[in-house]
Coordinates of C-alpha atoms and ligand atoms in Angstrom, one line a residue:
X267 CA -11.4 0.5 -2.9
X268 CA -9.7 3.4 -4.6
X269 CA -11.1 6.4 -5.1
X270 CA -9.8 8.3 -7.4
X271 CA -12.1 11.9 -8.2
X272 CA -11.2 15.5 -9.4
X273 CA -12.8 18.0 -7.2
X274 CA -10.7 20.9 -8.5
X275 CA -12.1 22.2 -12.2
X276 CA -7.8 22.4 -13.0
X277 CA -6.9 18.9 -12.4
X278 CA -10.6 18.1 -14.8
X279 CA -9.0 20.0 -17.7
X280 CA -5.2 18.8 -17.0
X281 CA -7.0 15.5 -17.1
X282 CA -4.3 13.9 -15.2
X283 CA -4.8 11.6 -12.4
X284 CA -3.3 9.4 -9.5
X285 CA -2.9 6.8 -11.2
X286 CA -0.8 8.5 -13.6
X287 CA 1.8 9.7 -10.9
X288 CA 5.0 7.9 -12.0
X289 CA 6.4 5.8 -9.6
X290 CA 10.3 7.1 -8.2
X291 CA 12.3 5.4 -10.8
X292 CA 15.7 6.0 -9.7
X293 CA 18.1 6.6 -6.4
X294 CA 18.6 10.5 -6.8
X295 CA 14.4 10.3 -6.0
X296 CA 14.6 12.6 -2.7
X297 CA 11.5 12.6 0.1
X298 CA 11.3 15.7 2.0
X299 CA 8.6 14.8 4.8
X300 CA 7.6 18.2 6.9
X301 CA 6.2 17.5 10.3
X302 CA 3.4 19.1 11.4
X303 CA 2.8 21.8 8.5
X304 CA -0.3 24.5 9.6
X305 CA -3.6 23.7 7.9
X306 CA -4.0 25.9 4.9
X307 CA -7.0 24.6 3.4
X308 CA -9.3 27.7 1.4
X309 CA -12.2 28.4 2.5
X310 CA -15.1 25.6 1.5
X311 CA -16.8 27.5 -1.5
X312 CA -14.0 29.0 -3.1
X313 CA -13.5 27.8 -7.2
X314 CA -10.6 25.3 -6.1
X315 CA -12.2 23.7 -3.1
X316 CA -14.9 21.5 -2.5
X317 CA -16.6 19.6 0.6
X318 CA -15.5 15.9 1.0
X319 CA -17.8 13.5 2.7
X320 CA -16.5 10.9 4.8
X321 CA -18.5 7.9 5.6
X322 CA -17.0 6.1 9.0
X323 CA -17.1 3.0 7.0
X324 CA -14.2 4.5 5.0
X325 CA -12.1 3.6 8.3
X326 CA -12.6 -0.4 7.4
X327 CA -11.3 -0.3 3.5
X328 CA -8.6 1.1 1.7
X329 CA -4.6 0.4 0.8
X330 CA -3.5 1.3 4.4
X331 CA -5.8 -1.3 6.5
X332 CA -3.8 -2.0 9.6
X333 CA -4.3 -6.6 10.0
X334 CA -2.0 -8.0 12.4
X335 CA -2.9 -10.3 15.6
X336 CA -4.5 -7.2 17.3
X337 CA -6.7 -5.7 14.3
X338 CA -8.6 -8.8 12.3
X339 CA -9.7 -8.2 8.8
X340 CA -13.0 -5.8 9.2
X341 CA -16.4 -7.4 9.8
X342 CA -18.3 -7.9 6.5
X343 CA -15.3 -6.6 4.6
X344 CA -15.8 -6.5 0.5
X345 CA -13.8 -9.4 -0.4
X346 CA -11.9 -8.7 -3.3
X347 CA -12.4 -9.7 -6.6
X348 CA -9.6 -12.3 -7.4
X349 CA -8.0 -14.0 -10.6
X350 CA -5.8 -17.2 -11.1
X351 CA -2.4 -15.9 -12.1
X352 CA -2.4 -18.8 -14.7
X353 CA -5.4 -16.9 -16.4
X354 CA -3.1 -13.4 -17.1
X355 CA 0.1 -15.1 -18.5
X356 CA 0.5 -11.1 -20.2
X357 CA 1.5 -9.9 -16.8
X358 CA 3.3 -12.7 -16.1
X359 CA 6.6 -12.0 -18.0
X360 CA 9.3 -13.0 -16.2
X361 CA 7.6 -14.2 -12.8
X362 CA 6.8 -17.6 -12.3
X363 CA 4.3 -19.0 -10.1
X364 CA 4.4 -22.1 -7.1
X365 CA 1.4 -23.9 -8.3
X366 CA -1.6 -23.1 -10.0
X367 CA -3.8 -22.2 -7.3
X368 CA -2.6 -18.5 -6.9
X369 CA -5.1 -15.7 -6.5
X370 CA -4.4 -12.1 -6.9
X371 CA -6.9 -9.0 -7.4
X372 CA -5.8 -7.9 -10.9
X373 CA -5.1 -4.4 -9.7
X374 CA -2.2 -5.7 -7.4
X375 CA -1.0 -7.9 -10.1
X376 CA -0.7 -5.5 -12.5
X377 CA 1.1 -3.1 -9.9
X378 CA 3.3 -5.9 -9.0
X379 CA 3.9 -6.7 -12.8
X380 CA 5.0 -3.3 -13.2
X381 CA 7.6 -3.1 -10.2
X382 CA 9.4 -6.5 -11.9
X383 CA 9.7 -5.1 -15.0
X384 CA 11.5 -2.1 -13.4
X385 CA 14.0 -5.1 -11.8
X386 CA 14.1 -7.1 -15.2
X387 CA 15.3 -3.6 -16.2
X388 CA 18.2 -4.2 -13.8
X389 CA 18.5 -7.7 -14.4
X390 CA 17.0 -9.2 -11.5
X391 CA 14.5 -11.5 -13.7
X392 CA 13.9 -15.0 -10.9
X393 CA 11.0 -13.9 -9.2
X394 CA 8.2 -16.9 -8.4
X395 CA 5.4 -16.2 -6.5
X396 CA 4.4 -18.3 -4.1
X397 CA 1.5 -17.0 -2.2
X398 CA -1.5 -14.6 -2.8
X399 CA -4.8 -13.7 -2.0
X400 CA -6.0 -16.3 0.7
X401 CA -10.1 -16.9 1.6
X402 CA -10.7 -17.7 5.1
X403 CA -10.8 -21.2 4.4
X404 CA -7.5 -21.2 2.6
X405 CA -5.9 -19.5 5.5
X406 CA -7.4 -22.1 7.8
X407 CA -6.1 -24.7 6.1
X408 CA -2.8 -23.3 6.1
X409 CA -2.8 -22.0 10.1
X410 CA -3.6 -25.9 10.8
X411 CA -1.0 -27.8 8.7
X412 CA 1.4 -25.1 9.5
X413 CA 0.5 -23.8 12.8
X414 CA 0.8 -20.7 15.0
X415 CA 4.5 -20.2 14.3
X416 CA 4.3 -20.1 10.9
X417 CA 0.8 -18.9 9.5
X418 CA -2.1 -16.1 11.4
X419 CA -5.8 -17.6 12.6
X420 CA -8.6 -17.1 9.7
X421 CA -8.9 -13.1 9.8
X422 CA -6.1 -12.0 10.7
X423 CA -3.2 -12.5 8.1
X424 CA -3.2 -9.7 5.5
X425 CA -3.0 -11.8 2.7
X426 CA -6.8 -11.8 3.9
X427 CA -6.9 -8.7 2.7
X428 CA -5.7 -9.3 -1.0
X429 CA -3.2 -7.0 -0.5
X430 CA -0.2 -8.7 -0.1
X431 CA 1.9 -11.4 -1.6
X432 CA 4.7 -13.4 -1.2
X433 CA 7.6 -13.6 -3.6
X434 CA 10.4 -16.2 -3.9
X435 CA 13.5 -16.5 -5.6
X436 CA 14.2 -19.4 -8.4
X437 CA 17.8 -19.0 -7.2
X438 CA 17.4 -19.2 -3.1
X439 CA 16.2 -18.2 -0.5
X440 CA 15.1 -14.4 -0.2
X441 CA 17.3 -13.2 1.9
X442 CA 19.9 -13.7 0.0
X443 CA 19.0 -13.8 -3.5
X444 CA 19.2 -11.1 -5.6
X445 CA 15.5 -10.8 -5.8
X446 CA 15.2 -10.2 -2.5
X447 CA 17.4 -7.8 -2.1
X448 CA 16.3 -6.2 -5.0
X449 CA 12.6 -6.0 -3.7
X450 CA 14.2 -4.9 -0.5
X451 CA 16.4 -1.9 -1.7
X452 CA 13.3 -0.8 -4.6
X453 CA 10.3 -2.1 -3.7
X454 CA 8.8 1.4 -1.7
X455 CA 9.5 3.2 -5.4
X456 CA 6.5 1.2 -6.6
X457 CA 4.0 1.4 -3.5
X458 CA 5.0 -1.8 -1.8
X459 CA 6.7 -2.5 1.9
X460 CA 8.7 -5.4 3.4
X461 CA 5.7 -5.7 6.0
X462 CA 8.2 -7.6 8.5
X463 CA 11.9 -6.0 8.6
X464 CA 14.1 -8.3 10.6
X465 CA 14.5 -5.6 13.3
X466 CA 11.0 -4.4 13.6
X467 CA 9.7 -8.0 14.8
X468 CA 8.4 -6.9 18.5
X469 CA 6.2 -3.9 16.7
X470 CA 5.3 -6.1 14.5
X471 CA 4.8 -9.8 16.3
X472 CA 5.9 -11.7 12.7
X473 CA 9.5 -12.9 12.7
X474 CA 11.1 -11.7 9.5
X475 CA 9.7 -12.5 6.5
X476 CA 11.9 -11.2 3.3
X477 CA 9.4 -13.0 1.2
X478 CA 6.5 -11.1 1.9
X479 CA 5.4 -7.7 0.1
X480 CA 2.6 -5.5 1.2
X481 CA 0.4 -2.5 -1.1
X482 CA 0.7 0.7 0.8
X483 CA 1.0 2.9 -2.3
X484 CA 2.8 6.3 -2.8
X485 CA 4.0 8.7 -0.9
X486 CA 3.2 6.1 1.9
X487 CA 5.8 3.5 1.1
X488 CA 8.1 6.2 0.3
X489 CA 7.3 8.2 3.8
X490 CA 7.5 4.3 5.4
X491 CA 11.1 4.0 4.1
X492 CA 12.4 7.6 4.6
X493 CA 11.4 7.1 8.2
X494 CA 12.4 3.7 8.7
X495 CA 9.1 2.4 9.4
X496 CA 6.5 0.0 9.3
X497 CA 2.5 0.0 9.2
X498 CA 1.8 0.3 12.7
X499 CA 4.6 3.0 13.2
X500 CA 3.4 4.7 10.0
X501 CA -0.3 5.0 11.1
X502 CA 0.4 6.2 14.7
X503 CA 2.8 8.9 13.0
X504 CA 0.2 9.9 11.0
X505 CA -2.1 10.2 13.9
X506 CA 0.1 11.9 15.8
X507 CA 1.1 14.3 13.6
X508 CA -2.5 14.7 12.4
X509 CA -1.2 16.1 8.9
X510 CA 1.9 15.9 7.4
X511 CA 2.9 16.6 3.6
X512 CA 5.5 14.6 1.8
X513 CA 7.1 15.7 -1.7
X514 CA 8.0 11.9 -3.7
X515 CA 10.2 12.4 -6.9
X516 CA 8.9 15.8 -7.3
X517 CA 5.0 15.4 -6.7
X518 CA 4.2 17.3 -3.7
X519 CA 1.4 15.2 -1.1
X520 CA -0.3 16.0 2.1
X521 CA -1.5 13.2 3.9
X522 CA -4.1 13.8 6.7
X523 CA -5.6 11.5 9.2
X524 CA -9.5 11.8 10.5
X525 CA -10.9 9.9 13.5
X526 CA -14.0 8.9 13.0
X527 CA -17.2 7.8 14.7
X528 CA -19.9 5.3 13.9
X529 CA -22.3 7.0 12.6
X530 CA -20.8 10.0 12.1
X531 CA -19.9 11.3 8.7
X532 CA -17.3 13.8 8.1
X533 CA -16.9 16.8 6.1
X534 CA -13.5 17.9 4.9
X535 CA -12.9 20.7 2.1
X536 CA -10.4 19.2 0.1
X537 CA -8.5 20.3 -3.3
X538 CA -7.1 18.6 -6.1
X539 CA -6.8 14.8 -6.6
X540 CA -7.2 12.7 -3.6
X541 CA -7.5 9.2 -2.0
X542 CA -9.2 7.7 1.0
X543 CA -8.0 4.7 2.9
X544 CA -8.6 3.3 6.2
X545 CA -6.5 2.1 8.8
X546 CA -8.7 -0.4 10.6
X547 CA -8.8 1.2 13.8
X548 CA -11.2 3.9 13.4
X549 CA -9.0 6.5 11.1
X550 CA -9.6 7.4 8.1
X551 CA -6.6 8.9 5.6
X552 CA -6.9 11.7 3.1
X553 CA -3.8 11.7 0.6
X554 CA -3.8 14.8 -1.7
X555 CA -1.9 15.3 -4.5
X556 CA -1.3 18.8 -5.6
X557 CA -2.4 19.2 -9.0
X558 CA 0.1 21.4 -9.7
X559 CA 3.1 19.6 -8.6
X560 CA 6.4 18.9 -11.3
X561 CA 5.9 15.4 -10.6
X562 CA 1.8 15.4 -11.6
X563 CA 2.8 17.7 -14.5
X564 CA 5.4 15.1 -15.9
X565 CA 3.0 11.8 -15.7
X566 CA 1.8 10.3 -18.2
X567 CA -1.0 8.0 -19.0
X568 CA -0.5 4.7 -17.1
Ligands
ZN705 ZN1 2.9 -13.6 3.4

């Protein structure tokens, strides 16, 4: 689902990557977003540029999938590959789980492990999850013993999409405990989004829900919360806007939306490290990260 490549012969000796890019740690992190910056791409063919292909399936997989009652989970989607979270007790430090059917991708687990130890730091520690990656089946099951109020058709609940998770508190409920409000007030510093604010409920059709967490990834979650947004908002900014660039704790981004058409591929010249998602409704999105950036320079392995 990620893709994660070095087109620029710099970042290749640097040899520092995304996944690298520290995650905002603390509240002095500032996001400057510039609307509507001027293209200033080079010219394809010079040393630091290179031509980026663009399949239009890209528009159906990536961290920034739009599901919600409108957009179902693509048609012959990868599903993703899923583990027990009784199986990976090392990432489990201080998070407990409902029952022992919980699935997760490891990659979302190990981002989600990372973000708690940041609020074990602070000495929020009473986190359980309580819901994971859900199968069409499971999610069946669960629309009919819950029903239409509480839990999306087969398809269309992004936990679907692996994701998203829900998290609980061992000492109350969410709203109030201090894991929720911990999640609430940090969570966008580690890539993740309260997918259903109480006050955005009409844009998003799902009554509040302080239990459940969504993968967005940086800048996006940072942008998301600067702006006081949520997905759907966030993707028809970006489509609006068309390009926008975003500076995160330092690391200067610019994030670009595409349309694209079936059977159409794209060609972009792009620099520097990059990643691709969809957004489920025929879009694709190019995040770039300037190689050169304070932020990239500072990062470390991960
Ligand atoms: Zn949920």
């Amino acid at each position: 689902m990620k893709k994660l490549l070095f087109v620029a012969a710099i970042a290749l000796m640097l040899g520092y990557g995304w996944n690298a890019l520290k995650p905002a740690g603390s509240d002095e992190n500032k996001i400057v977003v510039l609307e509507g910056e001027p293209a200033r791409w080079e010219e394809p063919g010079s040393a630091e540029t290179a031509m980026l292909h663009i399949d239009p399936d890209e528009a159906y997989q990536g961290d920034l999938l739009l599901v919600n009652s409108r957009h179902p989970v693509p048609k012959g989607a990868k599903l993703p590959d899923v583990v027990n979270l009784f199986e990976r007790p090392d990432l489990m430090e201080g998070i407990g789980v409902l029952d022992n059917s919980v699935e997760l991708p490891p990659d979302l687990l190990r981002k989600f492990a990372a973000m708690i130890e940041a609020a074990r730091a602070d000495g929020v520690d009473q986190f359980l999850i309580t819901s994971g990656y859900r199968d069409e089946e499971k999610q069946a099951e669960l629309y009919e013993r819950m029903g239409a109020d509480y839990a999306n058709p087969p398809g269309y609940s992004e936990h679907n999409l692996g994701l998203s998770l829900d998290v609980g508190s061992s000492l109350g409920l969410m709203k109030d405990a201090p894991e929720g409000k911990w999640l609430e007030k940090n969570a966008w510093k580690h890539g993740f989004v309260l997918r259903y604010p109480e006050d955005k409920t009409e844009i998003t059709g799902v009554k509040h829900e302080p239990w459940h967490f969504r993968y967005v990834g940086l800048p996006h979650s940072a942008i998301m919360q600067k702006q006081g947004v949520v997905l759907e908002e966030y993707l028809d900014y970006l489509k609006e806007q068309g390009r926008i660039q975003a500076e995160v704790n330092g690391t200067a981004y610019t994030v670009s939306y595409y349309s694209v058409k079936a059977g159409k591929p794209l060609s972009i010249p792009i620099e520097g490290s990059y990643e691709l998602s969809g957004d489920n409704m025929g879009g694709v999105i190019v995040t770039t990260c300037e190689a050169g950036s304070p932020g990239a320079k500072e990062a470390g392995p991960s």
